[in-house]
């Protein structure tokens, strides 16, 4: 995985949420959380695994909705922020934060009702291995997002601290097939780059988001979307 040292630094973890999800970035945070909730559905009393849980944005949100959730990450510093977030929300009893390798998940087959990863696959050096492990430990749903190779991200990808692996639709379909997953739904979003929203005030971002969404619904907008949300289901393992 690219940029491990950068990602695990204490100062990066402490500033991660404020730099990415303040100002117009709040809109990104809201949209990503909505995508997770739509994909997983009701989670009360369900066992859920989040890969690359980071500072616990999604982990805590799902625990607040009654999920029993494990958040796995390589960064102790990020998970320290997540534990504090869980403590403030009063959901520590519903969350286990675990440092581990997503390519070798320490769980038996079919252990979770759902497994998901947000902001992860663009960093993956072996995406097939990661997706196969996610499929192995899930009984029902696997959900993840990718950044797309026809988006504006192509123009500035090299500037990012951790870089990005960009995906085409055909590659993702091949990864799903190899992992024994069936695509249930895919949604494309954000023609305007994330970095643009982070630079503008939240009040202004809404107007740009409306225009972005309208254009994103056209055929050209679909092709230029920077992110795709993939919801897949686990196939029959009875054979």
PDB file of C-alpha atoms in Angstrom, residues 20 24-25 27-28 119 147 151-157 160 189-200 205 208-209 212 224-227:
ATOM      1  CA  UNK A  20     -11.016  16.676   4.748  1.00  0.00           C
ATOM      2  CA  UNK A  24     -17.296  22.101   1.796  1.00  0.00           C
ATOM      3  CA  UNK A  25     -15.876  18.735   2.811  1.00  0.00           C
ATOM      4  CA  UNK A  27     -20.886  17.658   1.984  1.00  0.00           C
ATOM      5  CA  UNK A  28     -18.511  14.840   1.022  1.00  0.00           C
ATOM      6  CA  UNK A 119     -11.432   5.342   0.786  1.00  0.00           C
ATOM      7  CA  UNK A 147     -11.830   6.436  -7.877  1.00  0.00           C
ATOM      8  CA  UNK A 151     -12.268  11.508 -13.936  1.00  0.00           C
ATOM      9  CA  UNK A 152     -10.508  14.805 -13.222  1.00  0.00           C
ATOM     10  CA  UNK A 153      -8.466  12.945 -10.612  1.00  0.00           C
ATOM     11  CA  UNK A 154      -6.202  11.766 -13.449  1.00  0.00           C
ATOM     12  CA  UNK A 155      -4.857  15.318 -13.798  1.00  0.00           C
ATOM     13  CA  UNK A 156      -3.632  15.736 -10.198  1.00  0.00           C
ATOM     14  CA  UNK A 157      -3.224  12.200  -8.915  1.00  0.00           C
ATOM     15  CA  UNK A 160      -1.516  13.434  -3.555  1.00  0.00           C
ATOM     16  CA  UNK A 189     -20.881  10.543  -8.111  1.00  0.00           C
ATOM     17  CA  UNK A 190     -18.844  13.760  -7.846  1.00  0.00           C
ATOM     18  CA  UNK A 191     -17.793  15.135 -11.218  1.00  0.00           C
ATOM     19  CA  UNK A 192     -16.132  18.031  -9.384  1.00  0.00           C
ATOM     20  CA  UNK A 193     -13.038  16.824  -7.479  1.00  0.00           C
ATOM     21  CA  UNK A 194     -13.137  16.363  -3.720  1.00  0.00           C
ATOM     22  CA  UNK A 195     -10.293  18.856  -3.383  1.00  0.00           C
ATOM     23  CA  UNK A 196     -12.453  21.575  -4.891  1.00  0.00           C
ATOM     24  CA  UNK A 197     -15.162  21.154  -2.253  1.00  0.00           C
ATOM     25  CA  UNK A 198     -12.627  21.220   0.567  1.00  0.00           C
ATOM     26  CA  UNK A 199     -11.418  24.655  -0.537  1.00  0.00           C
ATOM     27  CA  UNK A 200     -14.780  26.430  -0.475  1.00  0.00           C
ATOM     28  CA  UNK A 205     -20.590  24.162  -1.712  1.00  0.00           C
ATOM     29  CA  UNK A 208     -21.953  23.660  -6.753  1.00  0.00           C
ATOM     30  CA  UNK A 209     -23.199  20.300  -5.536  1.00  0.00           C
ATOM     31  CA  UNK A 212     -22.559  18.693 -10.050  1.00  0.00           C
ATOM     32  CA  UNK A 224     -16.590  11.728 -15.857  1.00  0.00           C
ATOM     33  CA  UNK A 225     -17.669  10.879 -12.294  1.00  0.00           C
ATOM     34  CA  UNK A 226     -14.715  10.717  -9.928  1.00  0.00           C
ATOM     35  CA  UNK A 227     -16.066   8.042  -7.575  1.00  0.00           C
TER      36      UNK A 227
END
